[in-house]
Structure formats: structure tokens, C-alpha cells
């Protein structure tokens, strides 16, 4: 697992050069990132999170149909960057080995400080969030994930309604989640602040397949108080290939 974690980080670093270089288009680099996450023979090991920000897998304006470029830029380079840097400070103070995946800390987060909980969750949630969106996203999942969604929530439409409601009804700041619980069942839920289902203190526990940021900073510039409009638009950029890869890794 450690070997895969390390080689993924090297691969991502190489992809980042491609993204910000002039030799390849953004779409091509995005596909490489997606392939790295989906096609690994040990998929469970590849979905591990480090303590530093990975490059955004697309340009700030790439999701413009749903999320405007300025929101993306502030969200990634200010909000998410602060979670990463505060997490690194907390890890140093609390003697966490940052060569180990962040998931290990989150699973026993009750043993750490509030700073670790807020910023470890914040960093993990955003690293996941960027990957679960793509400029050519939207539509519906296929294969095993679609079957599991239909079995757990009756239909894809009913799933969308329930997930949308989880985001709409989360009071204040937080996240909506699609996750796999301890009985390997797909479930929908939400968490406050930057908590997530990996945390031992969370009311909902399991493996996060997909998360939606419903903090106001994620949508306020374009959508103001209309969170449901943001969520409805967000469905048009969901990267189902990546989400399916996460589901199938479990
Ligand atoms: Mn956010």
C-alpha cells in the first residue's frame, strides 16, 4: 500500500507538469489523472490522501457552466490552501508522520486537536471534491455504481433528490455525502463543518464515495443564498468515472 501511495504521488507530480506545461491540453492531463485513480490494480490503495494540495485537475474556469472561475480560484487557492497549511502545522505540533496517508489520522481523529479535525477534514474533503468534478462531467453513472444506487435508492432520480436534500437541509456549513457504510451499503448523509464519514467522531461512518461542499464560500458569488440552485447546477459537472472508481475500490 505504501508503495502505491508513493508512486501515485510521483505520478500526480508528473501530471501536474503536464497540466501547467505547454505540451498537452488540459483535457488530456485530466484524463491521465482520472486514469491514475480508476485503473490501478490495487484501487483501494490508490485512493489515499497526502498532507499537501494536489494541483487542481482542470483550469479555474473549466467548470464555468456550474461554478464560476473566481469562486474556484478563491476556493482552491485560499480556502483549501489554508486547510492544507494549517493541517501541516497541526501535524508538526502533534507529531503525525505525514508520509502516512491522512486517512489514518482521520480514522482516530478523536485523539487529536480541534485544529487537526477542522483542517484535516477540510483538506481531505477538498482534495476529494476537486476530483469528483470534471468539465465533461454530468449525466449518470453506469455499471456497478448505477446498480447499487438503484438498489439502495430505487432510482437514479430518487437518489439525486435525496442527495440534493441532504445538501439543502444541512444547517449552516457542511457537506453532503454518498458513502459506503460498515455493511457495504450505499448511504446518503451529511456532516457539519469539515467533518466527514472517515472520522471516528462522525454520526455517519464509512468510506466517502462522493462529497458536496455546501459551505457558502463554495457558491455565494454566483448563487448568493440560493444553495439549491448551486446543487442543481453541480450535478452537471459530477465526474462519474472517478466516483465509480472509488465505489468499485471497496
Ligand atoms: Mn470549501
Coordinates of C-alpha atoms and ligand atoms in Angstrom, one line a residue:
X1 CA 0.0 0.0 0.0
X2 CA 2.8 2.4 0.9
X3 CA 4.5 1.7 -2.4
X4 CA 1.3 2.5 -4.3
X5 CA 0.7 5.6 -2.3
X6 CA 4.2 6.9 -3.1
X7 CA 4.1 6.0 -6.8
X8 CA 0.7 7.8 -7.1
X9 CA 2.2 10.9 -5.7
X10 CA 5.1 10.8 -8.2
X11 CA 2.6 10.2 -11.0
X12 CA 0.5 13.1 -9.9
X13 CA 3.5 15.3 -9.7
X14 CA 4.4 14.4 -13.3
X15 CA 0.8 15.0 -14.4
X16 CA 1.0 18.4 -12.8
X17 CA 3.9 19.3 -15.0
X18 CA 1.8 18.3 -18.0
X19 CA -1.2 20.3 -16.8
X20 CA 0.8 23.5 -16.3
X21 CA 3.2 22.9 -19.2
X22 CA 2.5 23.7 -22.8
X23 CA 2.9 20.2 -24.3
X24 CA -0.6 18.9 -23.6
X25 CA -4.1 20.2 -23.4
X26 CA -5.9 20.3 -20.1
X27 CA -8.4 17.7 -21.1
X28 CA -5.6 15.2 -21.8
X29 CA -3.9 15.8 -18.4
X30 CA -7.3 15.5 -16.7
X31 CA -7.9 12.1 -18.3
X32 CA -4.5 10.9 -17.2
X33 CA -5.3 11.9 -13.6
X34 CA -8.6 10.2 -13.9
X35 CA -6.9 7.1 -15.3
X36 CA -4.4 7.0 -12.5
X37 CA -7.2 6.9 -10.0
X38 CA -9.5 4.5 -11.8
X39 CA -7.3 1.9 -13.4
X40 CA -4.9 0.9 -10.7
X41 CA -4.8 -2.8 -10.0
X42 CA -4.9 -2.0 -6.2
X43 CA -7.6 0.6 -6.3
X44 CA -8.1 0.6 -2.5
X45 CA -4.6 1.8 -2.0
X46 CA -4.6 4.5 -4.7
X47 CA -7.4 6.5 -3.0
X48 CA -5.2 7.8 -0.3
X49 CA -4.7 11.4 0.6
X50 CA -1.4 13.2 1.3
X51 CA -1.0 16.3 3.5
X52 CA -0.3 18.8 0.7
X53 CA -2.6 20.1 -2.1
X54 CA -2.5 18.3 -5.4
X55 CA -2.8 20.5 -8.5
X56 CA -6.4 21.3 -9.5
X57 CA -7.1 18.8 -12.3
X58 CA -8.5 21.5 -14.6
X59 CA -8.4 25.2 -15.1
X60 CA -10.3 27.6 -12.7
X61 CA -12.8 28.4 -15.5
X62 CA -13.3 24.8 -16.6
X63 CA -16.5 24.3 -14.6
X64 CA -17.9 27.7 -15.6
X65 CA -21.3 26.1 -16.6
X66 CA -21.8 25.3 -12.9
X67 CA -19.2 27.1 -10.8
X68 CA -17.6 30.4 -11.8
X69 CA -13.8 30.8 -12.2
X70 CA -13.4 33.4 -9.4
X71 CA -15.2 31.1 -6.9
X72 CA -12.9 28.2 -8.0
X73 CA -9.8 30.3 -7.7
X74 CA -10.6 31.6 -4.2
X75 CA -11.9 28.2 -3.1
X76 CA -8.8 26.3 -4.2
X77 CA -6.0 28.9 -3.7
X78 CA -7.3 30.5 -0.5
X79 CA -9.8 28.3 1.5
X80 CA -8.4 24.9 0.6
X81 CA -4.8 26.1 0.6
X82 CA -5.3 27.3 4.2
X83 CA -6.7 24.0 5.3
X84 CA -3.6 22.3 3.9
X85 CA -1.2 24.6 5.5
X86 CA -2.9 24.6 8.9
X87 CA -3.1 20.8 8.7
X88 CA 0.7 20.7 8.1
X89 CA 1.2 22.9 11.2
X90 CA -1.1 20.7 13.3
X91 CA 0.7 17.6 12.1
X92 CA 4.1 19.0 13.1
X93 CA 2.8 20.1 16.6
X94 CA 1.1 16.7 17.2
X95 CA 3.9 14.6 15.7
X96 CA 2.0 13.0 12.9
X97 CA 4.0 11.1 10.3
X98 CA 3.0 12.9 7.1
X99 CA 4.3 10.0 4.9
X100 CA 1.4 8.0 6.1
X101 CA -2.0 8.6 4.5
X102 CA -4.2 11.3 6.0
X103 CA -7.0 8.7 6.3
X104 CA -5.1 7.1 9.2
X105 CA -5.4 10.3 11.3
X106 CA -9.0 10.9 10.3
X107 CA -10.0 7.4 11.5
X108 CA -8.8 8.2 15.0
X109 CA -9.4 12.0 14.9
X110 CA -10.9 12.0 18.5
X111 CA -7.3 11.6 19.7
X112 CA -6.2 14.9 18.1
X113 CA -6.9 18.6 18.5
X114 CA -9.8 20.6 17.1
X115 CA -7.2 22.2 14.7
X116 CA -6.4 18.7 13.3
X117 CA -10.1 17.8 13.0
X118 CA -11.1 21.0 11.2
X119 CA -8.1 21.2 8.9
X120 CA -7.5 17.5 8.3
X121 CA -11.2 17.2 7.4
X122 CA -11.0 20.4 5.4
X123 CA -8.0 19.2 3.4
X124 CA -9.3 15.7 2.8
X125 CA -12.8 16.9 1.8
X126 CA -11.5 19.4 -0.8
X127 CA -8.9 17.1 -2.3
X128 CA -11.8 14.7 -2.9
X129 CA -14.2 17.4 -4.1
X130 CA -11.9 18.6 -6.9
X131 CA -11.5 15.1 -8.3
X132 CA -15.3 14.4 -8.2
X133 CA -15.9 17.2 -10.7
X134 CA -14.8 17.4 -14.4
X135 CA -15.6 19.8 -17.3
X136 CA -17.1 17.0 -19.2
X137 CA -19.0 15.6 -16.2
X138 CA -22.6 15.2 -15.5
X139 CA -25.1 12.7 -16.8
X140 CA -25.5 9.5 -14.8
X141 CA -23.2 6.7 -13.6
X142 CA -23.1 3.3 -15.2
X143 CA -22.2 -0.3 -14.2
X144 CA -21.9 -1.4 -10.6
X145 CA -22.4 2.0 -9.1
X146 CA -25.6 2.6 -11.0
X147 CA -26.9 -0.8 -9.9
X148 CA -26.0 -0.1 -6.3
X149 CA -27.7 3.3 -6.4
X150 CA -30.9 1.8 -7.9
X151 CA -30.9 -0.9 -5.3
X152 CA -30.4 1.5 -2.4
X153 CA -32.4 4.5 -3.5
X154 CA -34.9 3.0 -6.0
X155 CA -33.8 5.0 -9.0
X156 CA -31.1 7.5 -10.0
X157 CA -33.6 10.3 -10.0
X158 CA -34.7 9.4 -6.4
X159 CA -31.0 9.3 -5.4
X160 CA -30.4 12.7 -6.8
X161 CA -33.4 14.1 -4.9
X162 CA -32.3 12.6 -1.6
X163 CA -28.7 13.7 -2.1
X164 CA -29.8 17.2 -3.1
X165 CA -32.0 17.3 0.1
X166 CA -29.0 16.2 2.2
X167 CA -27.1 19.2 0.9
X168 CA -30.0 21.7 1.0
X169 CA -31.0 20.7 4.6
X170 CA -27.6 20.8 6.2
X171 CA -28.0 23.7 8.5
X172 CA -25.0 26.2 8.3
X173 CA -21.8 24.9 6.8
X174 CA -21.0 21.3 5.9
X175 CA -21.0 18.6 3.4
X176 CA -23.4 16.1 1.8
X177 CA -22.1 12.6 1.3
X178 CA -22.6 9.4 -0.7
X179 CA -20.7 6.8 1.3
X180 CA -20.4 3.0 1.9
X181 CA -21.3 2.0 5.4
X182 CA -19.9 -0.8 7.5
X183 CA -22.4 -3.2 5.9
X184 CA -21.1 -2.3 2.5
X185 CA -24.4 -0.5 1.7
X186 CA -24.5 2.8 -0.2
X187 CA -25.9 5.6 2.0
X188 CA -26.6 9.3 1.9
X189 CA -25.9 11.7 4.8
X190 CA -24.4 15.0 5.8
X191 CA -21.8 16.3 8.2
X192 CA -21.3 19.7 9.9
X193 CA -18.2 21.9 9.3
X194 CA -15.4 19.9 7.8
X195 CA -16.2 16.6 9.4
X196 CA -16.5 13.5 7.1
X197 CA -17.6 9.8 7.4
X198 CA -14.0 8.6 7.9
X199 CA -13.9 10.3 11.3
X200 CA -14.5 8.3 14.4
X201 CA -16.5 11.2 15.9
X202 CA -18.9 11.4 12.9
X203 CA -22.6 10.4 13.2
X204 CA -22.3 8.8 9.8
X205 CA -19.4 6.5 9.2
X206 CA -17.9 4.8 6.2
X207 CA -15.9 5.3 3.0
X208 CA -16.7 8.6 1.2
X209 CA -17.6 7.9 -2.4
X210 CA -18.6 11.5 -3.2
X211 CA -18.9 14.7 -1.2
X212 CA -20.5 18.0 -2.0
X213 CA -19.3 21.2 -0.3
X214 CA -22.3 23.3 0.8
X215 CA -20.3 26.0 2.6
X216 CA -21.4 29.4 1.4
X217 CA -17.8 30.0 0.1
X218 CA -18.5 27.3 -2.5
X219 CA -21.3 29.1 -4.2
X220 CA -22.1 32.6 -2.8
X221 CA -20.6 34.7 -5.6
X222 CA -22.9 33.4 -8.3
X223 CA -25.8 31.8 -6.3
X224 CA -25.9 34.0 -3.2
X225 CA -28.4 32.5 -0.8
X226 CA -29.8 30.0 -3.4
X227 CA -28.0 26.9 -2.3
X228 CA -30.5 24.6 -4.2
X229 CA -29.6 26.3 -7.5
X230 CA -25.9 25.6 -6.9
X231 CA -26.6 22.0 -6.1
X232 CA -28.8 21.6 -9.2
X233 CA -26.0 23.1 -11.4
X234 CA -23.3 21.0 -9.7
X235 CA -24.9 17.7 -11.0
X236 CA -23.8 18.9 -14.5
X237 CA -20.1 18.6 -13.5
X238 CA -20.0 15.4 -11.5
X239 CA -17.1 13.2 -12.6
X240 CA -19.0 9.8 -12.5
X241 CA -16.0 7.9 -13.9
X242 CA -13.9 8.9 -10.9
X243 CA -16.8 8.4 -8.5
X244 CA -17.4 4.9 -9.9
X245 CA -13.7 4.1 -9.4
X246 CA -14.0 5.0 -5.8
X247 CA -17.1 2.8 -5.4
X248 CA -15.5 -0.1 -7.1
X249 CA -12.4 0.1 -5.0
X250 CA -14.3 -1.0 -1.9
Ligands
LIG1 MN1 -15.0 24.6 0.7

